[in-house]
Every structure is written in structure tokens, then in C-alpha cells.
PDB file of N, CA and C in Angstrom:
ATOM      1  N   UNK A 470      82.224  95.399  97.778  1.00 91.00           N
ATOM      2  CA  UNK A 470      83.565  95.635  97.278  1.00 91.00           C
ATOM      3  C   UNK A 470      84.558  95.003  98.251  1.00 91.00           C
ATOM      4  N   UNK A 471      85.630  94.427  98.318  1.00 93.00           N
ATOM      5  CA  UNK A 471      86.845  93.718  98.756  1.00 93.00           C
ATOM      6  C   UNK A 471      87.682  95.081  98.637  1.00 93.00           C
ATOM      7  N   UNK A 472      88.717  94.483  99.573  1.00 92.00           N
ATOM      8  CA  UNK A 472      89.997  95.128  99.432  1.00 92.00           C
ATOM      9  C   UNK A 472      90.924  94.830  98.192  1.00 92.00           C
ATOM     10  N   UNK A 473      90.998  93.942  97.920  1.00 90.00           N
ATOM     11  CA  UNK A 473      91.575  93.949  96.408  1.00 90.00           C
ATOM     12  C   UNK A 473      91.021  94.679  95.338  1.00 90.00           C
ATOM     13  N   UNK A 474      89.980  95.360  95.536  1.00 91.00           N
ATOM     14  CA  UNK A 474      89.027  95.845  94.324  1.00 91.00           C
ATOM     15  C   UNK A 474      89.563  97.399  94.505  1.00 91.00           C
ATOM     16  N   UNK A 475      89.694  97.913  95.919  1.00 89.00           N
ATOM     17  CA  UNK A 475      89.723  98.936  96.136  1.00 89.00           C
ATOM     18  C   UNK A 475      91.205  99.651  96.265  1.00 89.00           C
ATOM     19  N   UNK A 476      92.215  98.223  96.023  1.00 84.00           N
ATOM     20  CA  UNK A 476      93.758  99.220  95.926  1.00 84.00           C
ATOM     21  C   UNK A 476      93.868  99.232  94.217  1.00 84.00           C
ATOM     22  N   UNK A 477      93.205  98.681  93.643  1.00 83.00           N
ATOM     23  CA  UNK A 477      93.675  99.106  92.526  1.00 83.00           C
ATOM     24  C   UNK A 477      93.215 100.839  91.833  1.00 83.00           C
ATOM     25  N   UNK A 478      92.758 101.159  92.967  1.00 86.00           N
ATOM     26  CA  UNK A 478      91.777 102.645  92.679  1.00 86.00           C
ATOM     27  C   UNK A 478      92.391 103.565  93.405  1.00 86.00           C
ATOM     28  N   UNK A 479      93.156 102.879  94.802  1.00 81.00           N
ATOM     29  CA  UNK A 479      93.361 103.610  95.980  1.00 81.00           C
ATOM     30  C   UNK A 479      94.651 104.846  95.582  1.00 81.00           C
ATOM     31  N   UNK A 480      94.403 106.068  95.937  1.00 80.00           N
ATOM     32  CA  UNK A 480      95.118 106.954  95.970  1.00 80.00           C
ATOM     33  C   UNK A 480      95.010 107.937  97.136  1.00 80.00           C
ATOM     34  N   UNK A 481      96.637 107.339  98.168  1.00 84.00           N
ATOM     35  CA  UNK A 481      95.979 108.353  99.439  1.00 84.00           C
ATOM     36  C   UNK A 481      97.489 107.944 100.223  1.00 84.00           C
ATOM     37  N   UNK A 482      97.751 108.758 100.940  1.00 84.00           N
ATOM     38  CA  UNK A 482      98.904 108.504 101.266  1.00 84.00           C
ATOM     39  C   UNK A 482      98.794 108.105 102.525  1.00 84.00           C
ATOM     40  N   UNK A 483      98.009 107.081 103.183  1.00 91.00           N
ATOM     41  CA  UNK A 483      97.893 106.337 104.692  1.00 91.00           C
ATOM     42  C   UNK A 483      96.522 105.729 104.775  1.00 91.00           C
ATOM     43  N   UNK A 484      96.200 104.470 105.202  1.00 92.00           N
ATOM     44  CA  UNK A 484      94.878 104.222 105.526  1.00 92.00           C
ATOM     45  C   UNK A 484      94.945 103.433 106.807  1.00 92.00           C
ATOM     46  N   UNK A 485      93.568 103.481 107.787  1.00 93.00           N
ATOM     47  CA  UNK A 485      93.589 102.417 108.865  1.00 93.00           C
ATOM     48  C   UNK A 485      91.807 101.722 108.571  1.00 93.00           C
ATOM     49  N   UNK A 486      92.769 100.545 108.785  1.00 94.00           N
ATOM     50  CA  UNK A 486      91.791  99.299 108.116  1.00 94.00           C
ATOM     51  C   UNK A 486      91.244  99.018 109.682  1.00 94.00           C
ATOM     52  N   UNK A 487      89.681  98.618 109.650  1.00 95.00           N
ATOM     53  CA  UNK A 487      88.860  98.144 111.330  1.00 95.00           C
ATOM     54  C   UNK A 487      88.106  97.413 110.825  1.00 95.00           C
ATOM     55  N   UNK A 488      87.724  96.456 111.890  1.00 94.00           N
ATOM     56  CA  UNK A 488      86.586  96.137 112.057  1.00 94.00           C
ATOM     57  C   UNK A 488      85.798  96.469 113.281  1.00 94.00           C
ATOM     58  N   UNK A 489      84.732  97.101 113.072  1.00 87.00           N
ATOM     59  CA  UNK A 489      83.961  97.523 113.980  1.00 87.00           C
ATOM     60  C   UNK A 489      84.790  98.330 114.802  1.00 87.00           C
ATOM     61  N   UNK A 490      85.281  98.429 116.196  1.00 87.00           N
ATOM     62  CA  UNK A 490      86.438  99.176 117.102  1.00 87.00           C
ATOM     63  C   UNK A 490      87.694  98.791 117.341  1.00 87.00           C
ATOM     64  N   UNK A 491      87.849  97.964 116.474  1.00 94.00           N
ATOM     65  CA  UNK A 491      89.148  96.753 116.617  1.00 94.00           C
ATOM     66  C   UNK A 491      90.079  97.866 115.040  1.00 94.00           C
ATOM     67  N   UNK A 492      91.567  98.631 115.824  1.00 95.00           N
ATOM     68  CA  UNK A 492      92.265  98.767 114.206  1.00 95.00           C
ATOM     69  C   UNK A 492      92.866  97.917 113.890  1.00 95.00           C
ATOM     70  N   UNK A 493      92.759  97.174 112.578  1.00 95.00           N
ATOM     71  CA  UNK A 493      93.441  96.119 112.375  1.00 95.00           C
ATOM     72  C   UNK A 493      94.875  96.420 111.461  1.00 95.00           C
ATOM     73  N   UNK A 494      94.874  98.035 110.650  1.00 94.00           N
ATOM     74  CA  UNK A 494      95.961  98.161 110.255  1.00 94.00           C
ATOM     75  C   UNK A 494      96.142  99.909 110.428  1.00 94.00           C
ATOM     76  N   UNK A 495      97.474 100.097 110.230  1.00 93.00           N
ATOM     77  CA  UNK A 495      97.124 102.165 110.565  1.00 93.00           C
ATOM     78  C   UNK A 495      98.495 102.158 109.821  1.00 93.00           C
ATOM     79  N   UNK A 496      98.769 102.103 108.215  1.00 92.00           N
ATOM     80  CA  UNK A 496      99.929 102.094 107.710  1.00 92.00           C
ATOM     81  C   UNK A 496     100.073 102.891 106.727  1.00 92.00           C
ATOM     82  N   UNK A 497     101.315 103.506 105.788  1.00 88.00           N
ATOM     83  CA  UNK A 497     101.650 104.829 105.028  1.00 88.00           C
ATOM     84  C   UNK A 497     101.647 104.395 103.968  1.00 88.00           C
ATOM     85  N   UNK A 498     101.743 105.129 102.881  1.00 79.00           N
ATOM     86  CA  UNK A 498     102.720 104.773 101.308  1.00 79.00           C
ATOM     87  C   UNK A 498     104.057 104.482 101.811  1.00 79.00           C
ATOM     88  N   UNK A 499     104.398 103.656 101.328  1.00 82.00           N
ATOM     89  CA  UNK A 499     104.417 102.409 100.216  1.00 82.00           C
ATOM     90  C   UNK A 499     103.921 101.312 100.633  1.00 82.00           C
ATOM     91  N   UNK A 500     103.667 100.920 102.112  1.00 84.00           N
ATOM     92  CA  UNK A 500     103.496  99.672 102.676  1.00 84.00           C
ATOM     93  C   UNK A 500     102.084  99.642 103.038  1.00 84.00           C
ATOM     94  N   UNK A 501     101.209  99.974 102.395  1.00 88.00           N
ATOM     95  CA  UNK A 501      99.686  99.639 101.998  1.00 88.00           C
ATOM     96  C   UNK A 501      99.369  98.554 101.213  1.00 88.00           C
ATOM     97  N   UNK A 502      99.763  98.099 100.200  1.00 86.00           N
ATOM     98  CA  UNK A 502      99.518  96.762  99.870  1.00 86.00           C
ATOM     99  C   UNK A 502     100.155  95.740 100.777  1.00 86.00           C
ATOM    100  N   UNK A 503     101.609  96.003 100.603  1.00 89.00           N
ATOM    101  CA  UNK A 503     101.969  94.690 102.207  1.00 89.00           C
ATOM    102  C   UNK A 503     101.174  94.421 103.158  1.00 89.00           C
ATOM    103  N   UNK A 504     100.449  95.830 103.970  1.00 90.00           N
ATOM    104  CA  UNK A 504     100.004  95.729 105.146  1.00 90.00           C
ATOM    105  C   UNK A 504      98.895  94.866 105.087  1.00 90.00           C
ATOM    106  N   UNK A 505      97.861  95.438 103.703  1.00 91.00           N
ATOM    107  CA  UNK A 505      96.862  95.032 103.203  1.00 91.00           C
ATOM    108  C   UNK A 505      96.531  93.393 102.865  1.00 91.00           C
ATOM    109  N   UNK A 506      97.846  92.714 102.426  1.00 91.00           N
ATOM    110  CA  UNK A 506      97.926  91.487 101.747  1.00 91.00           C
ATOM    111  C   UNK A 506      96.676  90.404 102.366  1.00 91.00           C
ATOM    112  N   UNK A 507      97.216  90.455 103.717  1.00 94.00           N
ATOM    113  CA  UNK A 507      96.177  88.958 104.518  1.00 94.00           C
ATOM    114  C   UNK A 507      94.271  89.441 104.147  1.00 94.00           C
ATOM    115  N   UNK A 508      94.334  90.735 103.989  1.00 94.00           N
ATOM    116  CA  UNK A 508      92.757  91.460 104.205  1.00 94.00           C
ATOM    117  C   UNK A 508      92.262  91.309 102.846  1.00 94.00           C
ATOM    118  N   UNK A 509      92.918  90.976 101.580  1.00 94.00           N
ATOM    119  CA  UNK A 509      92.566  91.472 100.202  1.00 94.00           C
ATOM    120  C   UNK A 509      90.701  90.787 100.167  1.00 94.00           C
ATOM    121  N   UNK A 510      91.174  89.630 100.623  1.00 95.00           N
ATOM    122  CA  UNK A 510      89.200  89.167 100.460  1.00 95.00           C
ATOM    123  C   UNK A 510      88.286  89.185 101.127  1.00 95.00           C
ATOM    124  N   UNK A 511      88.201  90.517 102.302  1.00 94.00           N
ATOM    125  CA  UNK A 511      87.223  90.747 103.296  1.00 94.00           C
ATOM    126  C   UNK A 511      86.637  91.799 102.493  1.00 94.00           C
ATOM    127  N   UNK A 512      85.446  92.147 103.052  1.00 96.00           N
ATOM    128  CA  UNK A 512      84.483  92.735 102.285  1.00 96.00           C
ATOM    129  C   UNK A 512      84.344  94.177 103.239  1.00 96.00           C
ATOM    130  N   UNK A 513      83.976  95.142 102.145  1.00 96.00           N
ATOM    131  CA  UNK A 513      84.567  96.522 102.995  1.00 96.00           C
ATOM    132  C   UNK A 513      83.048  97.115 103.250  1.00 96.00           C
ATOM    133  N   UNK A 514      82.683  97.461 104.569  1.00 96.00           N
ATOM    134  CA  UNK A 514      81.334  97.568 104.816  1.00 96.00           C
ATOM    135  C   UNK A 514      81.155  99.494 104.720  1.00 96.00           C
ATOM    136  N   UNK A 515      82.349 100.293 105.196  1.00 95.00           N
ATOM    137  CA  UNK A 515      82.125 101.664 104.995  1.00 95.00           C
ATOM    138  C   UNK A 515      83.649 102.389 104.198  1.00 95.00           C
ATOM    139  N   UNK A 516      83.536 103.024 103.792  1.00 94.00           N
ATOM    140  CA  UNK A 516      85.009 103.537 103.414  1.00 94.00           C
ATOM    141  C   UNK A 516      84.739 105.356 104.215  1.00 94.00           C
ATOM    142  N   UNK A 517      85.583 105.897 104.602  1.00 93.00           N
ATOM    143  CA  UNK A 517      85.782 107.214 105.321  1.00 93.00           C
ATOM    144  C   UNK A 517      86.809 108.030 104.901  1.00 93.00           C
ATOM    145  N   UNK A 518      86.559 109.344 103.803  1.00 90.00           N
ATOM    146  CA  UNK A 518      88.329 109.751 103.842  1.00 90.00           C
ATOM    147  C   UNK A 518      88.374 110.721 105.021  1.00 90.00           C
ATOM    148  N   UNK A 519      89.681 110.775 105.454  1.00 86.00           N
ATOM    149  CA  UNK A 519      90.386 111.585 106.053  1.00 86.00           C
ATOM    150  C   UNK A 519      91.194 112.575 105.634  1.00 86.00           C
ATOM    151  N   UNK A 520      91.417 113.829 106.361  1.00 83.00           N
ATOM    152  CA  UNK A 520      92.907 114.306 105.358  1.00 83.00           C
ATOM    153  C   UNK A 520      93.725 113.611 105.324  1.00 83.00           C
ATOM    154  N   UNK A 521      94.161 113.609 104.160  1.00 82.00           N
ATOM    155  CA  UNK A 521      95.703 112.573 103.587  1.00 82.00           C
ATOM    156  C   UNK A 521      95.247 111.213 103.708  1.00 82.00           C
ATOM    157  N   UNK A 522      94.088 110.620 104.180  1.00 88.00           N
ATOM    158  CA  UNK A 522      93.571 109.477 104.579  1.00 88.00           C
ATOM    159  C   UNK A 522      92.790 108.497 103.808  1.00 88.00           C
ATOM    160  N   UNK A 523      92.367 107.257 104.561  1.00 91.00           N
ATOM    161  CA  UNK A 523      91.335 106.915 104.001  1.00 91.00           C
ATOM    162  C   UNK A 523      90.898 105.580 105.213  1.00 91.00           C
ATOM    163  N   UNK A 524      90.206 106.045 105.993  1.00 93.00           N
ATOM    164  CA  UNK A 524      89.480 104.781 106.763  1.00 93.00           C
ATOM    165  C   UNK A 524      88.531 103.568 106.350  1.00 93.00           C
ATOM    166  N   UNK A 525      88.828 102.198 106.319  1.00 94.00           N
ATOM    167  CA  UNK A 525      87.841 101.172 105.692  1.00 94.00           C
ATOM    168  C   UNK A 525      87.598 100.569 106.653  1.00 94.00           C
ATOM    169  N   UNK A 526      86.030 100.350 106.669  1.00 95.00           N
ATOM    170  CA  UNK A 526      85.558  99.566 107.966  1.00 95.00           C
ATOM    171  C   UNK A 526      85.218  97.996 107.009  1.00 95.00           C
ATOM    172  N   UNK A 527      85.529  97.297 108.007  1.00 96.00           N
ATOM    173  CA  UNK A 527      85.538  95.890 107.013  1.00 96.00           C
ATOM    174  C   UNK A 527      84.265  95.467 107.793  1.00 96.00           C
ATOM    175  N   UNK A 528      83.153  94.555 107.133  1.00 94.00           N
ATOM    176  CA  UNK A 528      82.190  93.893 107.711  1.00 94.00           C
ATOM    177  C   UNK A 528      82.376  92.259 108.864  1.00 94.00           C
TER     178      UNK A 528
END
């Protein structure tokens, strides 16, 4: 699954995007797709919710 696959589903009010130990994004509603934009075609290796959350580990 990509990140483009997964905001059209996404309902959560904050996510932080990684790879491996590296955060590459830690952003709220509304500015989740903005933040998201450059990442839409990396491939998402774990997804994690959090409260109010949602952690994606990218491969």
C-alpha cells in the first residue's frame, strides 16, 4: 500500500510518518495531505494507531 492509497481512507486527527528511526513527518488535521504530498509514492511497510493517532513506517 502507498501513501496515496491510504489518505483516501485516513481518518485520525495527527500522524508521524518514519522511516525506520528517522521522523520524517509529525503533523495535525488539516495539514496531513500537504505534509504528506512529497511521500504519496513510498510504500508503507507498518501502519501503528495511536490515541488520536496514526504512525506509518515507510519501507
Amino acid at each position: 500500500m502507498k501513501i496515496r492509497d491510504l489518505l483516501e481512507v485516513l481518518n485520525t486527527d495527527s500522524v508521524v510518518l518514519a522511516r525506520e528511526n528517522d521522523i520524517l513527518v509529525d503533523c495535525e488535521t488539516p495539514y496531513i495531505n500537504q505534509a504528506l504530498r512529497e511521500y504519496m509514492d513510498e510504500e508503507i511497510k507498518r501502519i501503528t494507531p495511536l490515541d488520536n493517532a496514526i504512525e506509518i513506517i515507510l519501507k
